Short mmCIF file of C-alpha atoms and ligand atoms in Angstrom, two decimals:
data_model
loop_
_atom_site.label_atom_id
_atom_site.label_comp_id
_atom_site.label_asym_id
_atom_site.label_seq_id
_atom_site.Cartn_x
_atom_site.Cartn_y
_atom_site.Cartn_z
CA MET A 1 49.28 -3.79 -13.01
CA SER A 2 51.02 -0.76 -14.47
CA SER A 3 48.89 -0.82 -17.65
CA SER A 4 45.73 -0.20 -15.59
CA MET A 5 47.25 3.09 -14.44
CA VAL A 6 47.17 4.41 -17.99
CA SER A 7 44.54 7.15 -17.98
CA SER A 8 44.39 8.45 -21.52
CA SER A 9 45.88 7.77 -24.91
CA ALA A 10 47.79 11.09 -24.74
CA ASP A 11 50.09 10.02 -21.90
CA VAL A 12 51.00 6.65 -23.33
CA SER A 13 54.58 6.51 -24.61
CA LEU A 14 55.21 5.10 -28.06
CA PRO A 15 56.96 1.92 -26.89
CA SER A 16 54.11 1.08 -24.54
CA ARG A 17 51.57 1.92 -27.28
CA ALA A 18 53.48 -0.35 -29.65
CA ARG A 19 53.44 -3.09 -27.01
CA GLN A 20 49.66 -2.77 -26.75
CA PHE A 21 49.20 -3.19 -30.49
CA TYR A 22 51.70 -6.05 -30.53
CA ALA A 23 49.73 -7.83 -27.80
CA LEU A 24 46.66 -7.81 -30.04
CA THR A 25 48.48 -10.07 -32.50
CA LYS A 26 48.62 -12.94 -29.92
CA PRO A 27 52.36 -13.19 -30.56
CA ARG A 28 53.14 -16.60 -29.14
CA VAL A 29 50.31 -18.40 -30.91
CA VAL A 30 51.24 -16.70 -34.17
CA GLN A 31 54.90 -17.65 -33.69
CA LEU A 32 53.95 -21.34 -33.63
CA ILE A 33 51.65 -20.81 -36.61
CA VAL A 34 54.49 -19.28 -38.62
CA PHE A 35 56.86 -22.03 -37.42
CA CYS A 36 54.45 -24.67 -38.84
CA ALA A 37 54.15 -22.71 -42.08
CA VAL A 38 57.95 -22.50 -42.39
CA ILE A 39 58.26 -26.26 -41.89
CA GLY A 40 55.67 -26.68 -44.66
CA MET A 41 57.83 -24.49 -46.91
CA LEU A 42 61.06 -26.35 -46.17
CA LEU A 43 59.46 -29.77 -46.64
CA ALA A 44 58.03 -28.66 -49.98
CA VAL A 45 61.47 -28.29 -51.59
CA PRO A 46 63.96 -31.13 -51.96
CA GLY A 47 67.20 -30.46 -50.06
CA VAL A 48 68.40 -26.98 -49.14
CA PRO A 49 66.32 -24.17 -50.74
CA THR A 50 67.95 -22.17 -53.54
CA ALA A 51 68.51 -18.43 -53.01
CA GLU A 52 65.30 -17.66 -54.93
CA GLU A 53 63.34 -20.15 -52.84
CA GLY A 54 64.91 -18.73 -49.67
CA VAL A 55 63.74 -15.20 -50.53
CA ARG A 56 60.23 -16.50 -51.30
CA ALA A 57 60.16 -18.42 -48.01
CA VAL A 58 61.15 -15.31 -46.02
CA ALA A 59 58.52 -13.22 -47.82
CA ALA A 60 55.86 -15.89 -47.28
CA SER A 61 56.71 -16.07 -43.57
CA ILE A 62 56.39 -12.30 -43.22
CA GLY A 63 53.12 -12.23 -45.17
CA ILE A 64 51.57 -15.11 -43.19
CA TRP A 65 52.79 -13.55 -39.93
CA LEU A 66 51.15 -10.21 -40.78
CA VAL A 67 47.81 -11.73 -41.87
CA ALA A 68 47.72 -14.11 -38.87
CA GLY A 69 48.45 -11.15 -36.55
CA ALA A 70 45.66 -9.23 -38.28
CA ALA A 71 43.27 -12.15 -37.69
CA ALA A 72 44.21 -12.24 -34.01
CA ALA A 73 43.71 -8.47 -33.67
CA PHE A 74 40.33 -8.75 -35.37
CA ASN A 75 39.39 -11.47 -32.87
CA CYS A 76 40.34 -9.11 -30.02
CA LEU A 77 38.14 -6.37 -31.40
CA ILE A 78 35.12 -8.66 -31.86
CA GLU A 79 35.63 -10.17 -28.39
CA GLN A 80 36.30 -6.96 -26.48
CA GLU A 81 33.29 -7.56 -24.24
CA ILE A 82 33.88 -11.31 -23.77
CA ASP A 83 37.60 -10.78 -23.08
CA SER A 84 36.80 -8.21 -20.39
CA ARG A 85 34.71 -10.84 -18.55
CA MET A 86 37.41 -13.52 -18.52
CA LYS A 87 40.32 -13.44 -16.06
CA ARG A 88 42.72 -14.87 -18.64
CA THR A 89 41.99 -12.19 -21.23
CA ALA A 90 40.85 -9.14 -19.21
CA TRP A 91 44.34 -7.63 -19.54
CA ARG A 92 44.12 -7.38 -23.34
CA PRO A 93 44.39 -3.74 -24.49
CA THR A 94 40.99 -3.89 -26.21
CA ALA A 95 39.35 -5.48 -23.16
CA ASN A 96 40.77 -3.03 -20.60
CA GLY A 97 40.12 0.05 -22.71
CA GLU A 98 43.71 0.94 -23.55
CA LEU A 99 42.88 0.57 -27.24
CA THR A 100 39.55 1.30 -28.88
CA ARG A 101 37.80 -1.03 -31.30
CA THR A 102 38.42 1.46 -34.10
CA GLN A 103 42.15 1.42 -33.38
CA ALA A 104 42.11 -2.38 -33.40
CA LEU A 105 40.14 -2.43 -36.65
CA ILE A 106 42.54 -0.04 -38.38
CA PHE A 107 45.53 -1.99 -37.06
CA SER A 108 44.07 -5.28 -38.28
CA ALA A 109 43.26 -3.80 -41.71
CA VAL A 110 46.77 -2.37 -42.06
CA LEU A 111 48.45 -5.65 -41.10
CA CYS A 112 46.18 -7.64 -43.39
CA THR A 113 46.75 -5.32 -46.33
CA LEU A 114 50.53 -5.30 -45.83
CA GLY A 115 50.59 -9.08 -45.51
CA GLY A 116 48.42 -9.48 -48.60
CA VAL A 117 50.68 -7.19 -50.64
CA VAL A 118 53.80 -9.09 -49.54
CA LEU A 119 52.18 -12.40 -50.49
CA VAL A 120 50.92 -11.33 -53.91
CA VAL A 121 54.08 -9.44 -54.89
CA PHE A 122 56.77 -11.79 -53.57
CA VAL A 123 55.04 -15.18 -53.28
CA ASN A 124 52.01 -16.15 -55.41
CA ALA A 125 48.29 -15.55 -55.79
CA LEU A 126 47.36 -19.01 -54.48
CA THR A 127 49.10 -18.35 -51.15
CA LEU A 128 47.43 -14.94 -50.94
CA TRP A 129 43.93 -16.38 -51.42
CA LEU A 130 44.50 -19.31 -49.08
CA THR A 131 45.87 -16.98 -46.39
CA LEU A 132 42.97 -14.54 -46.78
CA GLY A 133 40.59 -17.52 -46.63
CA THR A 134 42.26 -18.56 -43.38
CA PHE A 135 41.80 -15.02 -42.06
CA VAL A 136 38.07 -15.23 -42.81
CA GLY A 137 37.93 -18.76 -41.34
CA TYR A 138 39.34 -17.64 -38.00
CA ALA A 139 38.24 -14.01 -37.70
CA ILE A 140 34.69 -14.41 -39.05
CA ILE A 141 33.58 -18.05 -39.25
CA TYR A 142 35.16 -19.14 -35.95
CA THR A 143 35.09 -15.92 -33.91
CA VAL A 144 31.78 -14.42 -35.01
CA ILE A 145 29.68 -17.44 -35.99
CA LEU A 146 30.87 -20.68 -34.38
CA LYS A 147 32.38 -19.63 -31.06
CA PRO A 148 29.14 -18.31 -29.52
CA ALA A 149 27.03 -21.01 -31.21
CA THR A 150 28.28 -24.54 -30.56
CA PRO A 151 30.67 -26.56 -28.36
CA GLN A 152 32.10 -27.94 -31.63
CA ASN A 153 33.31 -24.36 -32.37
CA ILE A 154 36.98 -25.18 -31.95
CA VAL A 155 36.73 -28.48 -33.84
CA ILE A 156 35.33 -26.81 -36.97
CA GLY A 157 37.19 -23.52 -36.41
CA GLY A 158 40.38 -25.54 -35.90
CA ALA A 159 40.48 -25.99 -39.67
CA SER A 160 41.73 -22.42 -40.06
CA GLY A 161 44.39 -22.86 -37.36
CA ALA A 162 45.47 -26.01 -39.20
CA MET A 163 46.15 -24.21 -42.49
CA PRO A 164 49.75 -22.97 -41.94
CA PRO A 165 51.53 -26.00 -43.50
CA VAL A 166 49.21 -25.71 -46.52
CA LEU A 167 50.07 -22.03 -46.84
CA GLY A 168 53.78 -22.80 -46.58
CA TRP A 169 53.53 -25.59 -49.14
CA ALA A 170 51.53 -23.42 -51.55
CA ALA A 171 54.14 -20.68 -51.23
CA MET A 172 56.91 -22.97 -52.49
CA ARG A 173 55.04 -25.19 -54.96
CA GLY A 174 52.17 -23.02 -56.12
CA ALA A 175 49.83 -25.95 -55.36
CA VAL A 176 48.08 -27.77 -52.55
CA GLU A 177 49.32 -31.35 -52.46
CA PRO A 178 48.58 -34.43 -50.30
CA GLU A 179 51.67 -33.96 -48.10
CA ALA A 180 50.44 -30.51 -47.03
CA LEU A 181 46.93 -31.82 -46.38
CA MET A 182 48.34 -34.52 -44.10
CA LEU A 183 50.11 -31.90 -41.98
CA CYS A 184 46.90 -29.86 -41.96
CA LEU A 185 44.98 -32.90 -40.70
CA ILE A 186 47.51 -33.37 -37.90
CA ILE A 187 47.05 -29.80 -36.59
CA PHE A 188 43.29 -30.11 -37.07
CA LEU A 189 43.17 -33.19 -34.81
CA TRP A 190 45.68 -31.68 -32.38
CA THR A 191 43.49 -28.61 -31.75
CA PRO A 192 40.70 -30.23 -29.67
CA PRO A 193 43.00 -31.78 -27.02
CA HIS A 194 45.08 -28.56 -27.08
CA PHE A 195 42.11 -26.32 -26.46
CA TRP A 196 39.94 -28.51 -24.25
CA ALA A 197 42.82 -29.14 -21.83
CA LEU A 198 42.90 -25.37 -21.32
CA ALA A 199 39.10 -25.02 -21.25
CA LEU A 200 38.93 -27.59 -18.43
CA TYR A 201 40.84 -25.41 -15.99
CA ARG A 202 39.38 -22.16 -17.40
CA VAL A 203 35.78 -23.39 -17.32
CA GLU A 204 34.62 -20.65 -14.94
CA ASP A 205 35.96 -17.99 -17.29
CA TYR A 206 34.05 -19.45 -20.22
CA ALA A 207 30.85 -19.90 -18.21
CA ARG A 208 31.07 -16.28 -17.01
CA ALA A 209 31.58 -15.11 -20.60
CA GLY A 210 28.57 -17.15 -21.75
CA LEU A 211 30.56 -19.19 -24.28
CA PRO A 212 29.39 -22.75 -25.00
CA MET A 213 32.76 -24.47 -24.66
CA LEU A 214 32.61 -28.25 -24.17
CA PRO A 215 33.35 -28.32 -20.40
CA VAL A 216 30.62 -25.70 -19.88
CA THR A 217 27.95 -27.48 -21.93
CA HIS A 218 28.88 -31.16 -21.38
CA GLY A 219 30.90 -31.10 -18.17
CA ASN A 220 34.39 -31.92 -17.02
CA LYS A 221 34.27 -35.73 -17.31
CA PHE A 222 32.86 -35.76 -20.86
CA THR A 223 35.53 -33.29 -21.99
CA ARG A 224 38.32 -35.32 -20.40
CA LEU A 225 37.16 -38.41 -22.29
CA HIS A 226 37.17 -36.43 -25.54
CA VAL A 227 40.67 -35.11 -24.89
CA PHE A 228 41.84 -38.70 -24.37
CA LEU A 229 40.04 -40.05 -27.48
CA TYR A 230 41.41 -37.26 -29.67
CA THR A 231 44.97 -38.13 -28.64
CA TRP A 232 44.39 -41.60 -30.12
CA VAL A 233 43.13 -40.25 -33.42
CA LEU A 234 45.92 -37.69 -33.43
CA LEU A 235 48.57 -40.38 -32.95
CA ALA A 236 47.09 -42.33 -35.87
CA ALA A 237 47.11 -39.21 -38.08
CA THR A 238 50.73 -38.41 -37.20
CA LEU A 239 51.71 -41.76 -38.76
CA LEU A 240 50.44 -40.66 -42.19
CA PRO A 241 53.61 -38.83 -43.33
CA TYR A 242 55.55 -42.06 -42.69
CA ILE A 243 52.94 -44.32 -44.33
CA TYR A 244 52.79 -42.02 -47.38
CA GLY A 245 56.59 -42.13 -47.70
CA MET A 246 57.09 -38.44 -47.07
CA SER A 247 59.04 -38.98 -43.84
CA ARG A 248 61.15 -41.83 -42.52
CA HIS A 249 62.35 -43.38 -39.31
CA ILE A 250 63.46 -40.32 -37.34
CA TYR A 251 60.01 -38.84 -37.79
CA LEU A 252 58.23 -42.12 -37.11
CA VAL A 253 60.01 -42.65 -33.78
CA SER A 254 59.43 -39.02 -32.77
CA ALA A 255 55.73 -39.15 -33.70
CA VAL A 256 55.15 -42.35 -31.74
CA VAL A 257 57.03 -41.15 -28.65
CA LEU A 258 55.33 -37.72 -28.68
CA GLY A 259 51.92 -39.26 -29.39
CA LEU A 260 52.22 -41.77 -26.55
CA TRP A 261 53.47 -39.05 -24.23
CA PHE A 262 50.42 -36.90 -25.05
CA MET A 263 48.18 -39.95 -24.52
CA VAL A 264 49.70 -40.58 -21.09
CA TYR A 265 48.92 -36.99 -20.08
CA ALA A 266 45.39 -37.34 -21.46
CA PHE A 267 44.85 -40.72 -19.82
CA ARG A 268 45.96 -39.44 -16.41
CA LEU A 269 43.75 -36.39 -16.88
CA TRP A 270 40.78 -38.60 -17.77
CA ARG A 271 41.23 -40.86 -14.74
CA HIS A 272 42.28 -38.36 -12.05
CA TYR A 273 41.44 -34.77 -12.86
CA SER A 274 43.22 -31.78 -11.38
CA ASP A 275 43.52 -28.23 -12.72
CA GLU A 276 47.27 -28.57 -12.38
CA LEU A 277 47.35 -31.65 -14.61
CA ALA A 278 45.06 -29.96 -17.15
CA ARG A 279 47.46 -27.00 -17.23
CA LYS A 280 50.41 -29.35 -17.76
CA THR A 281 48.53 -31.20 -20.53
CA PHE A 282 47.81 -27.89 -22.27
CA ARG A 283 51.45 -26.85 -22.02
CA PHE A 284 52.55 -30.22 -23.30
CA SER A 285 50.25 -29.92 -26.32
CA ILE A 286 52.28 -26.93 -27.48
CA LEU A 287 55.58 -28.76 -26.98
CA HIS A 288 54.11 -31.77 -28.79
CA LEU A 289 53.28 -29.82 -31.95
CA MET A 290 56.54 -27.93 -31.91
CA LEU A 291 58.67 -31.06 -31.56
CA LEU A 292 56.59 -33.04 -34.06
CA PHE A 293 57.11 -30.41 -36.75
CA ALA A 294 60.79 -30.05 -35.82
CA ALA A 295 61.11 -33.85 -36.24
CA LEU A 296 59.58 -33.63 -39.73
CA LEU A 297 62.28 -31.15 -40.67
CA VAL A 298 65.20 -33.05 -39.14
CA ASP A 299 64.00 -36.22 -40.85
CA HIS A 300 63.68 -34.34 -44.17
CA TYR A 301 67.27 -33.09 -44.09
CA VAL A 302 68.78 -36.34 -42.82
CA TRP A 303 67.33 -38.26 -45.78
CA TYR A 304 68.14 -35.76 -48.51
C1 HEM B 1 40.72 -22.90 -33.16
C2 HEM B 1 41.90 -23.35 -32.78
C3 HEM B 1 42.57 -22.98 -31.49
C4 HEM B 1 42.03 -22.61 -30.30
C5 HEM B 1 40.56 -22.45 -29.97
C6 HEM B 1 43.13 -22.32 -29.40
C7 HEM B 1 42.99 -21.85 -28.12
C8 HEM B 1 44.02 -21.34 -27.36
C9 HEM B 1 43.85 -20.52 -26.19
C10 HEM B 1 42.52 -20.10 -25.60
C11 HEM B 1 45.08 -20.18 -25.77
C12 HEM B 1 45.40 -19.22 -24.62
C13 HEM B 1 46.09 -19.78 -23.48
C14 HEM B 1 46.35 -18.72 -22.42
O1 HEM B 1 45.98 -17.54 -22.59
O2 HEM B 1 46.96 -19.09 -21.41
C15 HEM B 1 46.03 -20.81 -26.63
C16 HEM B 1 47.38 -20.72 -26.47
C17 HEM B 1 48.28 -21.15 -27.40
N1 HEM B 1 47.98 -21.73 -28.61
FE1 HEM B 1 46.16 -22.29 -29.25
N2 HEM B 1 44.31 -22.54 -30.04
C18 HEM B 1 44.01 -22.94 -31.31
C19 HEM B 1 44.88 -23.23 -32.31
C20 HEM B 1 46.23 -23.09 -32.18
C21 HEM B 1 47.15 -23.32 -33.25
C22 HEM B 1 46.77 -23.74 -34.66
C23 HEM B 1 48.40 -23.10 -32.75
C24 HEM B 1 49.72 -23.20 -33.43
C25 HEM B 1 49.96 -23.87 -34.51
C26 HEM B 1 48.25 -22.72 -31.36
C27 HEM B 1 49.28 -22.42 -30.52
C28 HEM B 1 49.15 -21.93 -29.27
C29 HEM B 1 50.26 -21.48 -28.45
C30 HEM B 1 51.74 -21.50 -28.81
C31 HEM B 1 49.70 -21.00 -27.26
C32 HEM B 1 50.46 -20.44 -26.04
C33 HEM B 1 50.38 -18.95 -26.01
C34 HEM B 1 51.09 -18.35 -24.82
O3 HEM B 1 51.82 -19.06 -24.14
O4 HEM B 1 50.89 -17.16 -24.63
N3 HEM B 1 46.93 -22.75 -31.05
N4 HEM B 1 45.37 -21.50 -27.61
C1 FPP B 2 46.04 -16.14 -41.68
C2 FPP B 2 46.27 -17.09 -40.58
C3 FPP B 2 47.38 -18.05 -40.72
C4 FPP B 2 45.45 -17.04 -39.53
C5 FPP B 2 45.62 -17.84 -38.38
C6 FPP B 2 44.43 -17.74 -37.52
C7 FPP B 2 44.83 -17.87 -36.11
C8 FPP B 2 45.46 -16.67 -35.47
C9 FPP B 2 44.62 -19.05 -35.50
C10 FPP B 2 45.01 -19.33 -34.11
C11 FPP B 2 43.92 -19.84 -33.31
C12 FPP B 2 43.81 -19.11 -32.01
C13 FPP B 2 44.62 -17.93 -31.66
C14 FPP B 2 42.94 -19.53 -31.21
C15 FPP B 2 42.68 -18.90 -29.92
O1 FPP B 2 41.37 -19.16 -29.67
P1 FPP B 2 40.43 -17.98 -29.23
O2 FPP B 2 40.50 -16.91 -30.25
O3 FPP B 2 39.10 -18.56 -28.94
O4 FPP B 2 41.19 -17.59 -27.90
P2 FPP B 2 41.02 -16.41 -26.87
O5 FPP B 2 40.00 -16.87 -25.90
O6 FPP B 2 42.37 -16.30 -26.26
O7 FPP B 2 40.59 -15.19 -27.64
#
């Protein structure tokens, strides 16, 4: 790996330094987080947003992006030691010594401050406080307290990952309303099958790092059953936007097809485990959430 050849901070070029900091923000996870927040924003306004709403939505996306990136960077700094013990994360610039914890802390503080300023100046105070609360939920409550303490860490901690649609909704309406809470519940119930599918084939990493993830504490079979059961509850929750009258048939068909598809993956994983199938189930979880939220949007515009 070329990054392991880096010997001191002095001989690191700016682009590669920038890439190291960027990596701390867990870019792909944060992209999906911002995507879900944007869908929340667009669903919160009837029809096409006005110019003023469009500007607010762009500002809110930037602000949420910056604070979410800050939360991810803070997680990297807290987990420097843990990350260095896991194959999947040992490459992270904090774990391999390319960036110090102080650099990560300053970077996280700068991103969080910038994001906070964007949110309070261009969006509203409610979105600022909810986003900062989400930062604390992930960076402190999940990372520092729950993750090393209980196999239910990701279930409880998942509440902060589930916040993006609420943040998006609050940005456009200045309030938290039932529609946003339904979308939050969907991501909340999606998180356990998403994460545990990955934890199944990364169990050795987590055991080596000393983290009490469900496959480490309760075994492979127990976790597979839980992944399967959560896909049932998730499918039920994805029907709520239709039942509540917020979405119509395009969404309903998409939610049922995607939900059943996820259940088929989870069922096969439960009955006949392989690392390969667990990896595919994890990858599908990401596609599932992306397509489900895209369907909400398509449905919204078709009916308005
Ligand atoms: C507490 C809640 C969550 C936990 C514990 C969790 C855990 C993880 C882990 C460990 C990975 C790394 C996979 C790898 O390195 O190969 C991952 C990847 C990913 N997660 Fe999650 N996740 C959570 C919530 C979310 C949320 C809320 C979203 C988006 C809305 C999300 C989207 C993604 C995406 C897009 C990836 C793929 C990243 C890549 O391909 O590099 N996750 N998740
Ligand atoms: C302000 C705002 C919207 C914040 C969002 C918080 C956030 C970044 C949530 C995503 C959850 C996430 C990256 C989990 C990874 O789990 P992990 O940290 O256990 O994974 P790891 O083992 O890869 O470090």
